[in-house]
Amino acid sequence: MTFSRRSSNRSRPLRSRTLTATFAVLLPAAIAASGMAPATAAPGGLYGSVEGSASKAAATGSGKSVVGSLPNYDPDGFYSSLPLQVKGKPGEIIKTAPSNFALGIPFVDWTNSEAQRVAYVSTNSRGETVPVTGTVLVPRAPYTGGGERPLLVVAPGTQGSGDACAPGKLLPMGLEYEAAPVAAALSRGWAVALTDLNGLGTPAQHTYMNRVDQGNATLDMARAAKNMPRVPKAAPVAVWGYSQGGGSSAAALELAHTYAPEINLKAGYAGGVPADLAMTATAIDNGPLAAALGYTLNGFLVSNPEIRGAVEEKMNDKGKEFVRQTASECVPESLARHAYTDTRTLTKNGESLTELLQQEPFKKLVDAQRIGSRPPQVPVYVGHGTNDDTIPVEQSRRMARQWAEGGTKVNYAEHNIPRTFPLGDHMLPMFSHLLPALDWVDNVIHDRPVQFNKA
């Protein structure tokens, strides 16, 4: 199967119409996330300095957002006061503070759940112990489903790279799209732990699509949740995620038996998984979410600072500005600024960012994020949309086949949703898979019969 890049000559009127459709779906997040307090340039070079774990990369040159402006929600400095590195065991709680889960009405929690913001210890791909934040939610009503109350650990889909886009900041404002699986699990009486992943909300730069960082942060979120008073230590755990979150969930499933064997992991859902970043890069280059290539480069600059010289050498002034801006943007702002960017205009020699990532020293970093060669030891529901225009479906097909060949019990489900609008073909399966996948995970946790379909 081949996937062609969109032409850079697409007409502006068509782009306007398709972006309007995309913004219609992303409007709640756009209102909150697109203009939240852009960061200022960090000292120490073009992209900021790297000390220890990370340093927040430089942000936009103008200091003004493209679409509206709201404050970066950080009650009492909960997020900004965290250091770049911490001491402690993975999953150890650094601090907590009250939060709430707002659905539709900002700061009004009508789900009858108790929510706590939590900062916890995790291990990054450099072997450093770093702070990660998240939100733990527990229904106030007793669990009546049989056995211990289950814990669903949710890894978020792409939010952006800026601190303002952390799910833990958007959730109380009723503007986080991961509210869908959170609400569905809470309605079953489950506890839910929603991780912000590395660097979203904290002083460090978000290490977007870093397989080890995301997998470890997801597993350590489970550990941290079990250190909270109302989450049973023996709770059966399932991990959940779609898109970037699907990659995080899949990575966690692959790493669990060696990194966190004690958490009582029972099952997982991994949807729309970017299992092959090279294939994903080809699909998004010159498309509506071209900014995700900037998120990726910024993450690599933190986890592998040795590539800094290569980035400086390859990018022209426009490309360097692209990297600076995407370091602090949320998705809606990135859509407004960078949709359909011809990335050939960002490099000195006119090659695209996809072509750049296929060369060393970048290629080895892209290859290191590949998912599929480490079969999980628990049953997994893998879901994808046949017409996904952002993360080509062949990635999930191949990953599911590799896992099954390695002994994993895999249920593969592909939803053939008709083509809609840019990004819609990627986003809609997130919701179409929600209830079938949650039912399946519920059945696995409670030892009820389930179906296993091959990819």
Coordinates of C-alpha atoms in Angstrom, one line a residue:
M1 CA 0.0 0.0 0.0
T2 CA 1.3 3.4 -0.9
F3 CA 0.5 6.8 0.5
S4 CA 1.0 10.0 -1.5
R5 CA 1.8 13.4 0.0
R6 CA -0.7 16.1 -0.6
S7 CA 0.3 18.6 -3.3
S8 CA 1.7 21.8 -2.1
N9 CA -0.3 23.6 -4.8
R10 CA -3.7 23.0 -3.2
S11 CA -5.9 26.0 -3.6
R12 CA -6.3 28.4 -0.7
P13 CA -10.1 28.3 -0.8
L14 CA -10.1 24.5 -0.5
R15 CA -7.6 24.7 2.4
S16 CA -9.8 27.3 4.1
R17 CA -12.9 25.0 3.8
T18 CA -11.1 21.9 5.0
L19 CA -9.5 23.7 7.9
T20 CA -12.9 25.2 8.8
A21 CA -14.3 21.6 9.1
T22 CA -11.3 20.5 11.2
F23 CA -11.7 23.5 13.5
A24 CA -15.4 22.6 13.9
V25 CA -14.3 19.3 15.5
L26 CA -11.5 20.9 17.5
L27 CA -13.3 24.0 18.6
P28 CA -13.5 23.3 22.3
A29 CA -9.8 22.6 22.5
A30 CA -9.1 25.6 20.2
I31 CA -10.8 28.0 22.5
A32 CA -8.7 26.9 25.4
A33 CA -5.4 25.7 24.0
S34 CA -4.5 27.8 21.0
G35 CA -3.5 31.0 22.8
M36 CA -2.5 30.0 26.3
A37 CA 0.6 32.0 27.4
P38 CA 3.3 31.3 24.9
A39 CA 6.6 30.7 26.5
T40 CA 9.5 33.0 26.1
A41 CA 12.9 32.2 24.5
A42 CA 15.2 30.1 26.7
P43 CA 18.8 31.2 27.0
G44 CA 21.7 29.2 25.7
G45 CA 21.2 29.0 21.9
L46 CA 18.7 28.9 19.1
Y47 CA 16.5 26.1 20.5
G48 CA 17.3 26.6 24.2
S49 CA 19.8 24.7 26.3
V50 CA 19.8 21.2 27.6
E51 CA 20.7 20.7 31.2
G52 CA 20.1 17.3 32.9
S53 CA 16.8 16.1 31.6
A54 CA 15.7 19.0 29.4
S55 CA 15.0 22.6 29.1
K56 CA 12.0 24.2 27.5
A57 CA 12.9 25.1 24.0
A58 CA 12.5 28.6 22.6
A59 CA 9.0 29.7 21.6
T60 CA 7.5 32.1 19.1
G61 CA 9.3 35.2 18.0
S62 CA 6.2 37.4 18.3
G63 CA 5.0 36.2 21.8
K64 CA 1.4 36.5 20.5
S65 CA -1.0 33.6 19.9
V66 CA -2.8 33.2 16.6
V67 CA -6.2 32.2 17.8
G68 CA -7.4 34.0 21.0
S69 CA -5.8 34.0 24.4
L70 CA -6.5 32.4 27.7
P71 CA -4.2 32.0 30.7
N72 CA -2.0 29.0 31.1
Y73 CA -4.0 27.2 33.9
D74 CA -1.5 26.5 36.7
P75 CA -3.2 26.8 40.1
D76 CA -0.7 27.7 42.8
G77 CA 2.2 27.0 40.5
F78 CA 1.6 23.3 40.8
Y79 CA 3.2 22.6 37.4
S80 CA 5.8 25.4 37.0
S81 CA 7.4 24.8 40.4
L82 CA 8.5 21.3 39.4
P83 CA 12.3 20.8 38.8
L84 CA 13.8 19.3 35.6
Q85 CA 14.9 16.2 37.5
V86 CA 13.8 14.5 40.8
K87 CA 15.0 11.8 43.1
G88 CA 12.8 8.8 43.9
K89 CA 11.4 5.5 42.7
P90 CA 9.3 5.4 39.5
G91 CA 5.7 6.0 40.4
E92 CA 6.5 7.7 43.7
I93 CA 4.3 10.7 44.3
I94 CA 6.0 14.1 44.4
K95 CA 2.9 16.1 45.3
T96 CA -0.9 16.2 44.8
A97 CA -3.6 18.9 44.7
P98 CA -7.4 18.9 44.2
S99 CA -8.8 19.1 40.7
N100 CA -12.1 18.4 39.0
F101 CA -13.5 16.8 35.8
A102 CA -15.6 19.3 33.9
L103 CA -17.8 18.1 31.1
G104 CA -19.0 21.0 29.0
I105 CA -19.2 23.5 31.9
P106 CA -15.8 24.8 33.0
F107 CA -14.8 23.9 36.6
V108 CA -18.2 22.2 37.3
D109 CA -17.8 18.5 38.0
W110 CA -21.1 16.7 37.7
T111 CA -19.7 13.2 37.2
N112 CA -19.7 12.5 40.9
S113 CA -16.0 11.7 40.9
E114 CA -13.1 12.9 43.1
A115 CA -10.2 14.3 41.0
Q116 CA -6.6 14.9 42.1
R117 CA -3.7 16.5 40.2
V118 CA -0.6 14.4 40.8
A119 CA 3.1 14.9 40.1
Y120 CA 5.0 11.7 40.1
V121 CA 8.4 10.2 39.3
S122 CA 9.2 8.5 36.0
T123 CA 12.3 7.4 34.1
N124 CA 13.1 8.8 30.7
S125 CA 15.0 7.3 27.7
R126 CA 18.2 8.8 29.1
G127 CA 17.8 6.9 32.3
E128 CA 17.0 10.0 34.3
T129 CA 14.3 10.3 36.9
V130 CA 12.0 13.1 36.0
P131 CA 8.7 14.6 37.1
V132 CA 5.6 13.9 35.1
T133 CA 2.1 15.1 35.9
G134 CA -1.4 13.6 35.5
T135 CA -4.9 13.4 37.0
V136 CA -6.4 10.6 39.0
L137 CA -10.1 10.3 39.2
V138 CA -12.2 8.0 41.4
P139 CA -16.0 7.7 41.5
R140 CA -17.4 8.6 44.9
A141 CA -19.8 5.7 44.7
P142 CA -18.7 2.2 45.8
Y143 CA -17.7 -0.2 43.0
T144 CA -20.3 -2.9 42.4
G145 CA -18.8 -4.6 39.3
G146 CA -17.3 -7.5 41.2
G147 CA -13.7 -7.7 42.6
E148 CA -11.5 -4.7 43.1
R149 CA -12.3 -1.4 41.3
P150 CA -10.4 -1.5 38.0
L151 CA -7.9 1.3 37.0
L152 CA -7.8 2.6 33.5
V153 CA -4.6 4.5 32.6
V154 CA -5.3 6.8 29.7
A155 CA -2.4 8.2 27.6
P156 CA -3.5 11.3 25.6
G157 CA -3.5 11.8 21.9
T158 CA -1.6 14.7 20.4
Q159 CA -2.2 17.9 22.3
G160 CA 0.8 19.9 21.1
S161 CA 4.2 20.7 22.7
G162 CA 3.3 23.7 24.9
D163 CA 2.7 23.6 28.6
A164 CA -0.8 25.0 28.2
C165 CA -2.0 21.9 26.4
A166 CA -1.4 19.5 29.2
P167 CA -4.6 17.4 29.7
G168 CA -4.5 18.0 33.4
K169 CA -4.9 21.7 32.7
L170 CA -7.6 21.4 30.1
L171 CA -9.7 18.8 32.0
P172 CA -11.0 21.1 34.7
M173 CA -12.0 23.7 32.0
G174 CA -14.1 21.1 30.1
L175 CA -11.8 21.4 27.1
E176 CA -10.0 18.1 26.9
Y177 CA -11.0 15.6 24.2
E178 CA -9.7 12.7 26.2
A179 CA -12.7 13.3 28.4
A180 CA -14.6 10.7 26.3
P181 CA -12.7 7.6 27.6
V182 CA -12.4 9.1 31.0
A183 CA -16.2 9.6 31.3
A184 CA -16.9 6.2 29.9
A185 CA -14.7 4.5 32.4
L186 CA -15.9 6.5 35.3
S187 CA -19.5 5.6 34.4
R188 CA -18.6 1.9 34.9
G189 CA -17.2 2.7 38.4
W190 CA -13.6 2.5 37.4
A191 CA -10.8 4.7 38.6
V192 CA -9.0 6.6 35.8
A193 CA -5.5 8.0 35.7
L194 CA -4.8 10.4 32.8
T195 CA -1.1 11.1 32.3
D196 CA 0.1 14.3 30.8
L197 CA 3.3 12.5 29.5
N198 CA 6.8 13.9 29.8
G199 CA 7.2 17.7 29.6
L200 CA 3.6 18.7 29.1
G201 CA 2.8 21.1 31.9
T202 CA 6.2 20.8 33.5
P203 CA 9.3 23.0 32.9
A204 CA 10.9 20.3 30.6
Q205 CA 10.2 20.1 26.8
H206 CA 7.6 17.5 25.8
T207 CA 9.4 14.5 24.3
Y208 CA 6.8 13.9 21.6
M209 CA 6.6 10.4 20.3
N210 CA 9.5 9.1 22.4
R211 CA 8.6 5.5 22.8
V212 CA 10.4 4.8 26.1
D213 CA 9.4 8.1 27.7
Q214 CA 5.8 7.7 26.8
G215 CA 5.6 4.0 27.7
N216 CA 7.3 4.6 31.1
A217 CA 5.2 7.6 31.9
T218 CA 2.1 5.6 31.3
L219 CA 3.2 2.7 33.4
D220 CA 4.4 5.0 36.2
M221 CA 1.0 6.7 36.1
A222 CA -0.5 3.4 37.1
R223 CA 2.1 3.1 40.0
A224 CA 1.3 6.6 41.1
A225 CA -2.4 6.1 41.0
K226 CA -2.0 3.0 43.2
N227 CA -0.2 5.2 45.7
M228 CA -3.3 7.3 46.0
P229 CA -5.7 6.6 49.0
R230 CA -8.8 5.5 47.1
V231 CA -7.3 3.3 44.4
P232 CA -6.8 -0.3 45.5
K233 CA -3.3 -1.6 45.5
A234 CA -4.6 -4.8 43.9
A235 CA -6.7 -3.1 41.3
P236 CA -6.6 -4.7 37.8
V237 CA -5.0 -2.3 35.4
A238 CA -5.7 -1.6 31.7
V239 CA -3.9 1.0 29.6
W240 CA -5.7 3.0 26.9
G241 CA -4.7 5.4 24.2
Y242 CA -5.4 6.6 20.7
S243 CA -3.1 8.3 18.2
Q244 CA -0.1 9.6 20.1
G245 CA -1.8 8.0 23.1
G246 CA -2.1 4.7 21.1
G247 CA 1.6 4.8 20.7
S248 CA 2.1 5.4 24.4
S249 CA -0.3 2.6 25.3
A250 CA 1.4 0.2 22.8
A251 CA 4.8 1.1 24.2
A252 CA 3.6 0.6 27.7
L253 CA 2.2 -2.8 26.8
E254 CA 5.5 -3.8 25.3
L255 CA 7.6 -2.5 28.2
A256 CA 5.3 -3.6 31.1
H257 CA 6.6 -7.0 31.9
T258 CA 10.2 -5.7 32.3
Y259 CA 9.7 -2.1 33.5
A260 CA 6.6 -2.5 35.8
P261 CA 5.8 -6.2 36.3
E262 CA 4.1 -5.5 39.6
I263 CA 1.2 -3.3 38.5
N264 CA -1.3 -6.1 37.8
L265 CA -1.7 -5.2 34.1
K266 CA -4.6 -7.2 32.6
A267 CA -5.3 -5.7 29.2
G268 CA -4.9 -2.8 26.9
Y269 CA -6.3 -0.8 24.0
A270 CA -4.0 0.8 21.4
G271 CA -5.8 2.7 18.7
G272 CA -4.5 4.6 15.7
V273 CA -1.0 3.7 16.6
P274 CA 1.9 5.5 15.0
A275 CA 4.0 2.4 15.1
D276 CA 6.3 3.5 12.3
L277 CA 7.3 7.2 12.6
A278 CA 8.8 7.2 9.1
M279 CA 5.5 6.2 7.6
T280 CA 3.6 8.7 9.7
A281 CA 6.0 11.5 8.8
T282 CA 5.4 10.8 5.1
A283 CA 1.6 11.0 5.7
I284 CA 1.6 14.3 7.6
D285 CA 4.3 16.2 5.8
N286 CA 2.7 19.1 3.9
G287 CA -0.6 18.3 5.5
P288 CA -2.8 20.0 8.1
L289 CA -0.8 18.6 11.0
A290 CA 2.7 19.3 9.5
A291 CA 3.5 20.9 12.9
A292 CA 3.8 17.5 14.4
L293 CA 7.1 17.2 12.6
G294 CA 8.2 20.2 14.6
Y295 CA 6.9 18.6 17.8
T296 CA 9.0 15.5 16.9
L297 CA 12.2 17.5 16.2
N298 CA 11.8 19.4 19.5
G299 CA 11.5 16.1 21.4
F300 CA 14.6 14.7 19.7
L301 CA 16.5 17.8 20.6
V302 CA 15.8 17.1 24.2
S303 CA 16.3 13.3 24.4
N304 CA 19.2 13.4 22.0
P305 CA 20.9 16.8 22.2
E306 CA 23.8 15.5 20.0
I307 CA 21.6 16.2 16.9
R308 CA 21.5 19.9 17.7
G309 CA 24.3 20.7 15.3
A310 CA 22.7 18.7 12.5
V311 CA 19.4 20.6 12.9
E312 CA 21.3 24.0 12.9
E313 CA 23.1 22.9 9.8
K314 CA 20.1 21.7 7.8
M315 CA 17.4 24.2 8.7
N316 CA 17.1 27.7 7.1
D317 CA 15.8 30.7 9.0
K318 CA 12.2 29.8 8.3
G319 CA 12.8 26.3 9.5
K320 CA 14.5 27.4 12.7
E321 CA 11.5 29.7 13.4
F322 CA 9.2 26.7 12.7
V323 CA 11.1 24.6 15.3
R324 CA 10.9 27.5 17.8
Q325 CA 7.2 28.1 17.3
T326 CA 6.1 24.4 17.5
A327 CA 8.0 24.0 20.8
S328 CA 5.3 25.9 22.6
E329 CA 2.2 25.5 20.5
C330 CA -1.0 23.5 21.1
V331 CA -2.6 21.7 18.2
P332 CA -5.2 24.4 17.3
E333 CA -2.5 27.1 17.1
S334 CA -0.4 24.8 15.1
L335 CA -3.2 24.3 12.6
A336 CA -3.7 28.0 12.2
R337 CA 0.0 28.7 11.8
H338 CA 1.4 25.7 10.0
A339 CA -1.3 23.7 8.2
Y340 CA -0.1 22.6 4.7
T341 CA 3.4 24.0 5.2
D342 CA 5.6 22.9 2.4
T343 CA 8.5 21.6 4.5
R344 CA 10.9 21.9 1.6
T345 CA 10.8 25.6 2.3
L346 CA 12.2 25.0 5.8
T347 CA 15.6 23.5 4.8
K348 CA 18.6 25.0 3.2
N349 CA 18.8 22.6 0.4
G350 CA 15.1 22.2 -0.3
E351 CA 14.6 18.7 1.0
S352 CA 11.4 18.0 3.0
L353 CA 11.5 17.2 6.7
T354 CA 10.4 13.6 5.8
E355 CA 13.6 13.3 3.7
L356 CA 15.6 14.9 6.5
L357 CA 14.3 12.3 9.0
Q358 CA 15.4 9.5 6.6
Q359 CA 19.1 10.6 7.0
E360 CA 21.5 10.2 9.9
P361 CA 21.7 11.2 12.6
F362 CA 17.8 11.4 12.5
K363 CA 17.1 8.0 11.0
K364 CA 18.4 6.0 13.9
L365 CA 16.2 8.1 16.3
V366 CA 13.1 7.5 14.1
D367 CA 13.8 3.8 13.9
A368 CA 14.3 3.5 17.7
Q369 CA 10.6 4.6 18.2
R370 CA 9.2 1.7 16.1
I371 CA 6.6 -0.5 17.9
G372 CA 5.8 -4.1 17.2
S373 CA 8.9 -6.2 17.9
R374 CA 8.2 -6.7 21.7
P375 CA 5.0 -8.7 22.1
P376 CA 2.9 -7.7 25.1
Q377 CA 2.1 -10.4 27.6
V378 CA -1.5 -9.4 28.1
P379 CA -4.5 -9.3 25.7
V380 CA -4.7 -6.2 23.5
Y381 CA -7.4 -4.6 21.4
V382 CA -5.9 -2.8 18.4
G383 CA -8.1 -0.4 16.5
H384 CA -7.7 1.8 13.5
G385 CA -9.6 3.5 10.8
T386 CA -9.2 2.1 7.3
N387 CA -9.1 5.6 5.7
D388 CA -6.9 7.2 8.3
D389 CA -5.3 10.2 6.6
T390 CA -2.8 11.0 9.3
I391 CA -1.5 7.6 10.6
P392 CA -1.7 5.1 7.8
V393 CA -3.5 1.9 8.9
E394 CA -0.8 -0.4 7.6
Q395 CA 1.2 0.5 10.8
S396 CA -1.4 -1.1 13.1
R397 CA -1.9 -4.0 10.8
R398 CA 1.8 -4.8 10.8
M399 CA 2.1 -4.2 14.6
A400 CA -0.8 -6.4 15.3
R401 CA 0.5 -9.2 13.1
Q402 CA 3.9 -9.0 14.8
W403 CA 2.4 -9.1 18.2
A404 CA 0.2 -12.1 17.3
E405 CA 3.2 -14.0 15.8
G406 CA 5.0 -13.3 19.1
G407 CA 2.3 -14.9 21.1
T408 CA 0.2 -11.9 22.2
K409 CA -3.6 -12.4 22.2
V410 CA -4.7 -9.6 19.8
N411 CA -8.2 -8.5 18.8
Y412 CA -7.7 -6.4 15.7
A413 CA -10.6 -4.1 14.7
E414 CA -10.6 -1.8 11.6
H415 CA -13.5 0.6 11.1
N416 CA -14.1 1.6 7.5
I417 CA -15.5 5.1 8.1
P418 CA -16.2 7.0 4.9
R419 CA -13.7 9.8 4.1
T420 CA -14.8 13.1 5.6
F421 CA -12.3 16.0 6.0
P422 CA -8.6 16.4 6.8
L423 CA -7.8 14.9 10.2
G424 CA -11.4 13.8 10.5
D425 CA -10.5 10.4 9.0
H426 CA -8.0 10.0 11.8
M427 CA -10.1 11.5 14.7
L428 CA -13.5 9.8 14.1
P429 CA -12.3 6.2 14.8
M430 CA -11.2 7.3 18.2
F431 CA -14.9 7.6 19.1
S432 CA -16.2 4.7 17.0
H433 CA -13.9 2.3 18.8
L434 CA -14.5 3.7 22.3
L435 CA -17.4 1.6 23.5
P436 CA -16.6 -1.7 21.7
A437 CA -13.0 -1.5 22.9
L438 CA -14.0 -0.6 26.5
D439 CA -16.5 -3.5 26.6
W440 CA -13.8 -5.8 25.4
V441 CA -11.3 -4.6 28.0
D442 CA -14.0 -4.9 30.7
N443 CA -14.6 -8.5 29.7
V444 CA -10.9 -9.4 29.8
I445 CA -10.5 -7.9 33.2
H446 CA -13.4 -9.9 34.5
D447 CA -12.4 -13.1 32.9
R448 CA -15.3 -13.2 30.5
P449 CA -15.0 -14.7 26.9
V450 CA -13.8 -12.3 24.3
Q451 CA -13.1 -12.4 20.6
F452 CA -9.7 -12.3 18.9
N453 CA -9.6 -11.2 15.3
K454 CA -6.4 -11.3 13.2
A455 CA -5.1 -8.3 11.3

